[in-house]
């Protein structure tokens, strides 16, 4: 009896070391890569496994593939427009792996998004370079319709490339980031706008001064006044305003008892 229990214990312990349990959650599938220790066939099992529990030999590798959408970010730098202005921008590509094709992905493309770096990134960059070269910088920078047209063309091109290369993934969307010109061009544009504002301000000031002078001249003619008389009248108006302001200040400085607070600085 004792020997029997020992044998059972050895079998159980051996089973625990040899077999492993893996859970595949919703929105995932698993691919088993067989790696036997001593004998048996090696390789990737043809059918991927959907939601559930997997029992496998410990030596085997189990790859879990998410079937949820994911984003790959890419940067494009120094792409020249038709008027030879270099621009930079980021592009986001939203993908989703095809259900039931995890084994094909692992066997032919290695998983881990290596397929994008090896097969998609360079053709994408080349296509974007050609598209940007057709556009004038100002149109590209300010006209969203042009960016949308480029997006449509690139979306179609990348989907066609994925189909031809038989990559088991769907391209859902492409998002093109803000076009960024070189720092020198941005600074130059800011200087131009500042200069325009300065010129406009001076122009408005001149027009205001001209309008005021014309109004003064018309008043002098209407009242049959000489320039000297008109200047004297303006001085009187100015003195009257000053006097009114002083009287206003005195009235508002009074306390409720009618006294006025006067601060006298005697110096030191």
Coordinates of C-alpha atoms in Angstrom, one line a residue:
X1 CA 0.0 0.0 0.0
X2 CA 2.8 2.3 0.9
X3 CA 4.6 1.6 -2.4
X4 CA 1.4 2.3 -4.3
X5 CA 0.9 5.7 -2.7
X6 CA 4.5 6.6 -3.5
X7 CA 4.0 5.7 -7.1
X8 CA 0.8 7.8 -7.2
X9 CA 2.6 10.7 -5.7
X10 CA 5.4 10.4 -8.2
X11 CA 2.9 10.4 -11.1
X12 CA 1.1 13.4 -9.7
X13 CA 4.2 15.4 -9.2
X14 CA 5.5 14.4 -12.6
X15 CA 2.2 15.4 -14.2
X16 CA 2.4 18.8 -12.5
X17 CA 5.9 19.4 -13.8
X18 CA 5.1 18.1 -17.3
X19 CA 1.7 19.7 -17.9
X20 CA 0.8 23.4 -17.7
X21 CA -2.5 25.2 -17.8
X22 CA -3.2 28.4 -19.7
X23 CA -6.4 30.5 -19.8
X24 CA -7.4 32.3 -23.0
X25 CA -9.6 35.3 -22.2
X26 CA -12.4 36.9 -24.3
X27 CA -10.9 38.8 -27.3
X28 CA -7.8 36.6 -27.4
X29 CA -6.7 33.4 -29.1
X30 CA -3.7 31.1 -28.4
X31 CA -1.2 29.5 -30.6
X32 CA 0.7 26.4 -29.4
X33 CA 4.3 26.0 -30.6
X34 CA 5.4 22.4 -29.9
X35 CA 8.9 22.0 -28.6
X36 CA 9.2 18.4 -27.3
X37 CA 12.2 17.5 -25.1
X38 CA 13.0 14.1 -26.5
X39 CA 10.7 12.9 -29.3
X40 CA 7.7 14.0 -31.3
X41 CA 7.0 16.6 -34.0
X42 CA 8.1 20.2 -33.5
X43 CA 6.3 23.2 -35.0
X44 CA 3.2 25.4 -34.8
X45 CA -0.2 23.8 -34.4
X46 CA -2.3 24.7 -37.4
X47 CA -5.5 25.7 -35.5
X48 CA -5.4 28.5 -33.0
X49 CA -7.4 28.2 -29.8
X50 CA -10.2 30.6 -28.9
X51 CA -11.6 31.4 -25.4
X52 CA -11.1 28.7 -22.8
X53 CA -8.5 26.7 -20.9
X54 CA -5.5 25.0 -22.5
X55 CA -3.6 22.0 -21.1
X56 CA -0.2 21.7 -22.7
X57 CA 3.2 20.0 -22.2
X58 CA 5.5 22.3 -20.3
X59 CA 8.1 22.3 -23.1
X60 CA 5.6 23.8 -25.5
X61 CA 5.3 27.5 -25.9
X62 CA 1.9 29.2 -25.9
X63 CA 1.5 32.6 -27.7
X64 CA -1.5 34.7 -26.7
X65 CA -2.7 37.0 -29.5
X66 CA -5.1 39.9 -28.7
X67 CA -7.9 40.3 -31.3
X68 CA -8.6 43.9 -30.1
X69 CA -7.7 46.9 -32.2
X70 CA -4.2 48.3 -31.6
X71 CA -2.3 51.3 -32.8
X72 CA 1.2 51.6 -34.4
X73 CA 2.8 55.0 -34.3
X74 CA 5.2 56.0 -37.0
X75 CA 7.2 59.2 -37.6
X76 CA 8.0 60.7 -41.0
X77 CA 10.8 63.3 -41.2
X78 CA 12.2 65.7 -43.8
X79 CA 9.6 65.0 -46.5
X80 CA 9.9 67.8 -49.1
X81 CA 6.9 69.6 -50.6
X82 CA 6.6 70.7 -54.2
X83 CA 8.1 74.1 -53.2
X84 CA 11.0 72.3 -51.5
X85 CA 10.0 72.9 -47.9
X86 CA 10.9 70.0 -45.5
X87 CA 8.0 68.9 -43.2
X88 CA 7.7 66.4 -40.3
X89 CA 4.6 64.7 -39.0
X90 CA 3.4 61.5 -37.2
X91 CA 1.1 58.9 -38.5
X92 CA -1.0 56.5 -36.5
X93 CA -2.2 53.2 -38.0
X94 CA -5.1 51.3 -36.3
X95 CA -4.9 47.5 -37.0
X96 CA -6.8 44.4 -35.8
X97 CA -5.7 40.8 -36.2
X98 CA -8.0 38.5 -38.1
X99 CA -9.8 35.9 -35.9
X100 CA -8.6 32.3 -36.4
X101 CA -5.4 33.2 -38.2
X102 CA -3.1 33.4 -35.3
X103 CA -1.1 30.3 -36.4
X104 CA -0.5 31.9 -39.8
X105 CA 0.7 35.1 -38.2
X106 CA 3.2 33.4 -35.9
X107 CA 4.4 30.9 -38.5
X108 CA 4.9 33.4 -41.4
X109 CA 5.4 36.8 -39.7
X110 CA 6.7 36.0 -36.3
X111 CA 4.1 38.0 -34.4
X112 CA 5.2 40.9 -32.1
X113 CA 4.4 43.4 -35.0
X114 CA 7.7 42.6 -36.8
X115 CA 5.6 42.4 -40.0
X116 CA 5.0 46.1 -39.8
X117 CA 8.7 47.0 -39.5
X118 CA 9.8 44.5 -42.2
X119 CA 7.0 44.7 -44.7
X120 CA 4.9 47.8 -44.3
X121 CA 6.9 50.7 -42.9
X122 CA 9.2 51.4 -45.8
X123 CA 6.5 51.2 -48.6
X124 CA 4.4 53.5 -46.4
X125 CA 7.2 56.0 -46.1
X126 CA 7.8 55.9 -49.8
X127 CA 4.2 56.5 -50.6
X128 CA 3.9 59.4 -48.2
X129 CA 7.1 61.0 -49.7
X130 CA 5.6 60.9 -53.2
X131 CA 2.2 62.3 -52.0
X132 CA 3.9 65.2 -50.1
X133 CA 6.1 66.0 -53.1
X134 CA 3.0 66.8 -55.1
X135 CA 1.7 69.4 -52.7
X136 CA 2.6 73.1 -52.1
X137 CA 3.4 73.7 -48.5
X138 CA 0.7 76.3 -47.8
X139 CA -2.0 74.0 -49.3
X140 CA -0.8 71.1 -47.3
X141 CA -0.6 73.0 -44.1
X142 CA -3.9 74.9 -44.2
X143 CA -6.2 72.7 -46.4
X144 CA -7.6 69.7 -44.6
X145 CA -9.2 68.4 -47.8
X146 CA -5.7 67.7 -49.2
X147 CA -4.7 65.8 -46.0
X148 CA -7.9 63.8 -46.3
X149 CA -7.2 62.9 -49.9
X150 CA -3.7 61.8 -49.0
X151 CA -5.1 59.7 -46.2
X152 CA -7.6 57.9 -48.6
X153 CA -4.8 57.1 -51.0
X154 CA -2.5 55.8 -48.3
X155 CA -5.2 53.8 -46.7
X156 CA -6.0 52.1 -50.0
X157 CA -2.3 51.5 -50.7
X158 CA -1.5 49.9 -47.3
X159 CA -4.6 47.7 -47.4
X160 CA -3.6 46.5 -50.9
X161 CA -0.1 45.8 -49.7
X162 CA -1.4 43.8 -46.7
X163 CA -3.6 41.8 -49.0
X164 CA -0.7 41.0 -51.4
X165 CA 1.6 40.0 -48.6
X166 CA -1.1 37.9 -47.0
X167 CA -0.6 39.4 -43.6
X168 CA -3.6 38.3 -41.4
X169 CA -4.4 41.8 -40.2
X170 CA -7.0 44.4 -41.0
X171 CA -6.1 48.1 -41.3
X172 CA -9.0 50.0 -39.7
X173 CA -7.9 53.6 -40.0
X174 CA -5.0 56.0 -40.5
X175 CA -4.6 59.2 -38.6
X176 CA -2.2 61.8 -40.0
X177 CA -0.9 64.2 -37.4
X178 CA -0.3 67.9 -37.7
X179 CA 2.2 68.9 -40.4
X180 CA 5.2 70.6 -38.8
X181 CA 7.4 72.9 -40.9
X182 CA 11.1 73.6 -39.8
X183 CA 11.6 76.0 -36.9
X184 CA 13.1 78.6 -39.2
X185 CA 9.9 78.8 -41.3
X186 CA 7.7 79.1 -38.2
X187 CA 9.9 81.9 -36.8
X188 CA 9.8 83.7 -40.2
X189 CA 6.0 83.4 -40.4
X190 CA 5.7 84.9 -36.9
X191 CA 8.0 87.8 -37.8
X192 CA 5.9 88.5 -41.0
X193 CA 2.7 88.5 -39.0
X194 CA 4.1 90.8 -36.4
X195 CA 5.4 93.2 -39.1
X196 CA 1.9 93.2 -40.7
X197 CA 0.3 94.0 -37.4
X198 CA 2.8 96.8 -36.8
X199 CA 2.2 98.3 -40.2
X200 CA -1.6 98.1 -39.8
X201 CA -1.4 99.8 -36.4
X202 CA 0.7 102.7 -37.8
X203 CA -1.7 103.0 -40.8
X204 CA -4.7 103.2 -38.5
X205 CA -2.9 105.8 -36.3
X206 CA -2.2 107.9 -39.4
X207 CA -5.8 107.7 -40.6
X208 CA -7.0 108.7 -37.1
X209 CA -4.7 111.7 -37.0
X210 CA -5.7 112.7 -40.5
X211 CA -9.4 112.5 -39.6
X212 CA -8.9 114.5 -36.4
X213 CA -6.9 117.2 -38.3
X214 CA -9.7 117.4 -41.0
X215 CA -12.3 117.8 -38.2
X216 CA -10.3 120.6 -36.6
X217 CA -9.9 122.4 -39.9
X218 CA -13.6 122.1 -40.7
X219 CA -14.5 123.5 -37.2
X220 CA -12.1 126.5 -37.7
X221 CA -13.7 127.3 -41.1
X222 CA -17.2 127.0 -39.7
X223 CA -16.5 129.2 -36.7
X224 CA -14.3 131.6 -38.8
X225 CA -11.4 131.2 -36.4
X226 CA -7.7 131.7 -37.0
X227 CA -5.3 128.9 -36.1
X228 CA -4.1 130.9 -33.1
X229 CA -7.6 131.4 -31.8
X230 CA -8.4 127.7 -32.3
X231 CA -5.3 126.7 -30.3
X232 CA -6.2 129.1 -27.5
X233 CA -9.7 127.6 -27.4
X234 CA -8.3 124.1 -27.0
X235 CA -6.0 125.3 -24.2
X236 CA -9.0 126.7 -22.4
X237 CA -10.9 123.4 -22.9
X238 CA -7.9 121.5 -21.5
X239 CA -7.6 123.7 -18.4
X240 CA -11.4 123.4 -17.8
X241 CA -11.1 119.6 -17.8
X242 CA -8.2 119.7 -15.4
X243 CA -10.1 121.9 -13.0
X244 CA -13.1 119.6 -13.2
X245 CA -11.0 116.6 -12.4
X246 CA -9.4 118.3 -9.4
X247 CA -12.8 119.3 -8.1
X248 CA -14.0 115.7 -8.5
X249 CA -11.0 114.4 -6.6
X250 CA -11.6 116.8 -3.7
X251 CA -15.3 116.0 -3.5
X252 CA -14.6 112.2 -3.2
X253 CA -11.8 112.7 -0.6
X254 CA -14.2 114.1 2.0
X255 CA -15.1 112.1 5.1
X256 CA -18.6 111.8 6.2
X257 CA -18.1 114.7 8.7
X258 CA -17.1 117.1 5.9
X259 CA -13.4 117.2 6.5
X260 CA -10.7 116.6 3.9
X261 CA -7.8 114.4 4.4
X262 CA -4.5 116.0 3.2
X263 CA -1.3 114.1 3.3
X264 CA 1.8 116.3 3.8
X265 CA 5.2 114.9 3.2
X266 CA 7.7 117.0 5.3
X267 CA 10.7 115.0 4.1
X268 CA 13.6 114.0 6.3

